[in-house]
């Protein structure tokens, strides 16, 4: 297994996080914001992003998985669900990557069923060409080509999440 050179460096990531946080801070000024991280993948992006957002907010998480090694099973399993009340809040879902869109679509419907004041989605990476289900995205960090990437929370078989940058991953041949 090979992890290559950074596709996105730590500095590029930090700059993008600041830019997204600035937009979010303006859009949610004066509103009750509930930031929800979709774990495990969004752990790094979520914690960097919310620390740069300059409006008061509450946080919660949803833990979901659908990938087995490098392939989606198509079945989204929820291991932990959002506990915060959301009928009085504007919810921002924070995701690391949207690939087929299957995970986010199911989580989005789950949240909408609980009647938040509004729902927006922020994803660090968007692998648009792999999309199977259309999901509306409000804040996108980077659009990336169809390559398997790891680092900054993203994994292969639960490894490489701690890399401080995004790298293309390929199997050794
Ligand atoms: C990954 C990633 C997204 C989802 C995107 O999660 O974090 O949640 O897959 O893929 P999709 O758009 O094709 O559904 P994964 O199932 O690997 O769990 P993890 O967050 O624990 O890594």
PDB file of C-alpha atoms in Angstrom, residues 11-140:
ATOM      1  CA  UNK A  11      -1.259  24.942   4.567  1.00  0.00           C
ATOM      2  CA  UNK A  12      -3.826  24.670   1.736  1.00  0.00           C
ATOM      3  CA  UNK A  13      -6.186  22.902   4.129  1.00  0.00           C
ATOM      4  CA  UNK A  14      -5.769  25.568   6.821  1.00  0.00           C
ATOM      5  CA  UNK A  15      -6.431  28.368   4.331  1.00  0.00           C
ATOM      6  CA  UNK A  16      -9.566  26.666   3.020  1.00  0.00           C
ATOM      7  CA  UNK A  17     -10.867  26.034   6.544  1.00  0.00           C
ATOM      8  CA  UNK A  18     -10.460  29.728   7.376  1.00  0.00           C
ATOM      9  CA  UNK A  19     -12.253  30.749   4.171  1.00  0.00           C
ATOM     10  CA  UNK A  20     -15.191  28.395   4.814  1.00  0.00           C
ATOM     11  CA  UNK A  21     -15.405  29.440   8.462  1.00  0.00           C
ATOM     12  CA  UNK A  22     -15.550  33.084   7.398  1.00  0.00           C
ATOM     13  CA  UNK A  23     -18.483  32.429   5.085  1.00  0.00           C
ATOM     14  CA  UNK A  24     -20.281  30.349   7.712  1.00  0.00           C
ATOM     15  CA  UNK A  25     -19.737  33.029  10.371  1.00  0.00           C
ATOM     16  CA  UNK A  26     -21.347  35.646   8.120  1.00  0.00           C
ATOM     17  CA  UNK A  27     -24.249  33.420   7.065  1.00  0.00           C
ATOM     18  CA  UNK A  28     -25.129  32.386  10.623  1.00  0.00           C
ATOM     19  CA  UNK A  29     -24.656  35.686  12.422  1.00  0.00           C
ATOM     20  CA  UNK A  30     -27.464  36.076  14.981  1.00  0.00           C
ATOM     21  CA  UNK A  31     -28.781  32.535  14.433  1.00  0.00           C
ATOM     22  CA  UNK A  32     -28.841  29.496  16.741  1.00  0.00           C
ATOM     23  CA  UNK A  33     -26.376  27.165  15.026  1.00  0.00           C
ATOM     24  CA  UNK A  34     -26.026  23.449  15.678  1.00  0.00           C
ATOM     25  CA  UNK A  35     -22.903  22.064  13.996  1.00  0.00           C
ATOM     26  CA  UNK A  36     -23.082  18.316  13.445  1.00  0.00           C
ATOM     27  CA  UNK A  37     -19.968  16.365  12.487  1.00  0.00           C
ATOM     28  CA  UNK A  38     -20.350  13.151  10.528  1.00  0.00           C
ATOM     29  CA  UNK A  39     -17.820  10.757  12.049  1.00  0.00           C
ATOM     30  CA  UNK A  40     -15.391   9.281  11.873  1.00  0.00           C
ATOM     31  CA  UNK A  41     -14.139  10.882   8.688  1.00  0.00           C
ATOM     32  CA  UNK A  42     -15.033  14.495   9.501  1.00  0.00           C
ATOM     33  CA  UNK A  43     -13.264  14.498  12.898  1.00  0.00           C
ATOM     34  CA  UNK A  44     -10.306  16.683  11.837  1.00  0.00           C
ATOM     35  CA  UNK A  45     -12.202  18.995   9.503  1.00  0.00           C
ATOM     36  CA  UNK A  46     -15.011  19.440  12.019  1.00  0.00           C
ATOM     37  CA  UNK A  47     -12.739  20.387  14.904  1.00  0.00           C
ATOM     38  CA  UNK A  48     -10.685  22.800  12.789  1.00  0.00           C
ATOM     39  CA  UNK A  49     -13.759  24.373  11.236  1.00  0.00           C
ATOM     40  CA  UNK A  50     -15.824  24.960  14.385  1.00  0.00           C
ATOM     41  CA  UNK A  51     -12.800  26.491  16.133  1.00  0.00           C
ATOM     42  CA  UNK A  52     -12.591  29.068  13.338  1.00  0.00           C
ATOM     43  CA  UNK A  53     -16.306  29.887  13.208  1.00  0.00           C
ATOM     44  CA  UNK A  54     -16.953  33.115  15.057  1.00  0.00           C
ATOM     45  CA  UNK A  55     -20.626  32.741  16.002  1.00  0.00           C
ATOM     46  CA  UNK A  56     -21.804  30.932  19.141  1.00  0.00           C
ATOM     47  CA  UNK A  57     -22.804  27.372  18.366  1.00  0.00           C
ATOM     48  CA  UNK A  58     -23.565  23.991  19.863  1.00  0.00           C
ATOM     49  CA  UNK A  59     -22.052  20.775  18.580  1.00  0.00           C
ATOM     50  CA  UNK A  60     -23.144  17.208  18.170  1.00  0.00           C
ATOM     51  CA  UNK A  61     -22.173  14.214  16.086  1.00  0.00           C
ATOM     52  CA  UNK A  62     -23.558  11.380  14.069  1.00  0.00           C
ATOM     53  CA  UNK A  63     -21.419   8.317  13.531  1.00  0.00           C
ATOM     54  CA  UNK A  64     -22.152   6.516  10.282  1.00  0.00           C
ATOM     55  CA  UNK A  65     -20.324   4.082   8.059  1.00  0.00           C
ATOM     56  CA  UNK A  66     -20.883   2.456   4.711  1.00  0.00           C
ATOM     57  CA  UNK A  67     -17.408   1.683   3.382  1.00  0.00           C
ATOM     58  CA  UNK A  68     -15.690  -1.667   3.709  1.00  0.00           C
ATOM     59  CA  UNK A  69     -12.002  -1.123   2.933  1.00  0.00           C
ATOM     60  CA  UNK A  70     -12.086   0.874  -0.347  1.00  0.00           C
ATOM     61  CA  UNK A  71     -15.649   0.169  -1.526  1.00  0.00           C
ATOM     62  CA  UNK A  72     -19.068   1.375  -0.474  1.00  0.00           C
ATOM     63  CA  UNK A  73     -21.420  -1.337   0.701  1.00  0.00           C
ATOM     64  CA  UNK A  74     -24.326   0.920  -0.269  1.00  0.00           C
ATOM     65  CA  UNK A  75     -25.767   0.338   3.194  1.00  0.00           C
ATOM     66  CA  UNK A  76     -25.404   3.168   5.705  1.00  0.00           C
ATOM     67  CA  UNK A  77     -25.102   2.034   9.318  1.00  0.00           C
ATOM     68  CA  UNK A  78     -25.734   4.580  12.073  1.00  0.00           C
ATOM     69  CA  UNK A  79     -23.661   3.818  15.168  1.00  0.00           C
ATOM     70  CA  UNK A  80     -24.523   6.987  17.137  1.00  0.00           C
ATOM     71  CA  UNK A  81     -27.272   9.494  16.381  1.00  0.00           C
ATOM     72  CA  UNK A  82     -27.600  13.240  17.055  1.00  0.00           C
ATOM     73  CA  UNK A  83     -28.958  13.825  20.564  1.00  0.00           C
ATOM     74  CA  UNK A  84     -29.431  17.603  20.501  1.00  0.00           C
ATOM     75  CA  UNK A  85     -32.915  19.009  20.042  1.00  0.00           C
ATOM     76  CA  UNK A  86     -32.968  20.723  16.645  1.00  0.00           C
ATOM     77  CA  UNK A  87     -36.452  22.175  16.114  1.00  0.00           C
ATOM     78  CA  UNK A  88     -35.171  25.533  17.427  1.00  0.00           C
ATOM     79  CA  UNK A  89     -31.819  25.417  15.605  1.00  0.00           C
ATOM     80  CA  UNK A  90     -30.221  25.951  12.236  1.00  0.00           C
ATOM     81  CA  UNK A  91     -28.340  22.732  11.520  1.00  0.00           C
ATOM     82  CA  UNK A  92     -25.068  22.578   9.621  1.00  0.00           C
ATOM     83  CA  UNK A  93     -23.950  19.059   8.698  1.00  0.00           C
ATOM     84  CA  UNK A  94     -20.179  18.815   8.385  1.00  0.00           C
ATOM     85  CA  UNK A  95     -18.788  16.012   6.243  1.00  0.00           C
ATOM     86  CA  UNK A  96     -15.273  15.084   5.128  1.00  0.00           C
ATOM     87  CA  UNK A  97     -16.096  13.793   1.657  1.00  0.00           C
ATOM     88  CA  UNK A  98     -19.118  13.298  -0.586  1.00  0.00           C
ATOM     89  CA  UNK A  99     -18.515  10.447  -2.985  1.00  0.00           C
ATOM     90  CA  UNK A 100     -21.613   8.540  -4.167  1.00  0.00           C
ATOM     91  CA  UNK A 101     -23.733  10.775  -1.925  1.00  0.00           C
ATOM     92  CA  UNK A 102     -25.469   7.751  -0.378  1.00  0.00           C
ATOM     93  CA  UNK A 103     -24.310   8.445   3.198  1.00  0.00           C
ATOM     94  CA  UNK A 104     -25.111  12.133   3.186  1.00  0.00           C
ATOM     95  CA  UNK A 105     -28.469  11.667   1.491  1.00  0.00           C
ATOM     96  CA  UNK A 106     -29.628   9.291   4.223  1.00  0.00           C
ATOM     97  CA  UNK A 107     -28.341  11.513   7.015  1.00  0.00           C
ATOM     98  CA  UNK A 108     -29.922  14.582   5.409  1.00  0.00           C
ATOM     99  CA  UNK A 109     -33.334  12.891   5.280  1.00  0.00           C
ATOM    100  CA  UNK A 110     -32.945  11.740   8.873  1.00  0.00           C
ATOM    101  CA  UNK A 111     -32.209  15.302  10.027  1.00  0.00           C
ATOM    102  CA  UNK A 112     -34.980  16.899   7.928  1.00  0.00           C
ATOM    103  CA  UNK A 113     -37.468  14.493   9.517  1.00  0.00           C
ATOM    104  CA  UNK A 114     -36.628  16.096  12.882  1.00  0.00           C
ATOM    105  CA  UNK A 115     -37.681  19.539  11.656  1.00  0.00           C
ATOM    106  CA  UNK A 116     -34.681  21.871  12.077  1.00  0.00           C
ATOM    107  CA  UNK A 117     -35.198  25.572  11.363  1.00  0.00           C
ATOM    108  CA  UNK A 118     -32.911  25.099   8.378  1.00  0.00           C
ATOM    109  CA  UNK A 119     -30.373  22.584   7.124  1.00  0.00           C
ATOM    110  CA  UNK A 120     -27.182  23.256   5.239  1.00  0.00           C
ATOM    111  CA  UNK A 121     -24.291  21.003   4.350  1.00  0.00           C
ATOM    112  CA  UNK A 122     -20.578  21.694   4.399  1.00  0.00           C
ATOM    113  CA  UNK A 123     -18.158  19.173   2.926  1.00  0.00           C
ATOM    114  CA  UNK A 124     -14.399  19.391   2.888  1.00  0.00           C
ATOM    115  CA  UNK A 125     -14.066  17.331  -0.306  1.00  0.00           C
ATOM    116  CA  UNK A 126     -16.446  16.749  -3.187  1.00  0.00           C
ATOM    117  CA  UNK A 127     -15.757  13.820  -5.512  1.00  0.00           C
ATOM    118  CA  UNK A 128     -18.474  14.913  -7.911  1.00  0.00           C
ATOM    119  CA  UNK A 129     -17.892  12.486 -10.743  1.00  0.00           C
ATOM    120  CA  UNK A 130     -18.702   9.511  -8.479  1.00  0.00           C
ATOM    121  CA  UNK A 131     -22.131  10.845  -7.509  1.00  0.00           C
ATOM    122  CA  UNK A 132     -25.041   8.381  -7.580  1.00  0.00           C
ATOM    123  CA  UNK A 133     -27.500  10.356  -5.423  1.00  0.00           C
ATOM    124  CA  UNK A 134     -27.821  14.106  -5.804  1.00  0.00           C
ATOM    125  CA  UNK A 135     -27.367  15.967  -2.507  1.00  0.00           C
ATOM    126  CA  UNK A 136     -27.449  19.773  -2.224  1.00  0.00           C
ATOM    127  CA  UNK A 137     -24.088  21.080  -0.956  1.00  0.00           C
ATOM    128  CA  UNK A 138     -23.856  24.617   0.440  1.00  0.00           C
ATOM    129  CA  UNK A 139     -20.162  24.862   1.314  1.00  0.00           C
ATOM    130  CA  UNK A 140     -17.483  22.899  -0.540  1.00  0.00           C
TER     131      UNK A 140
END
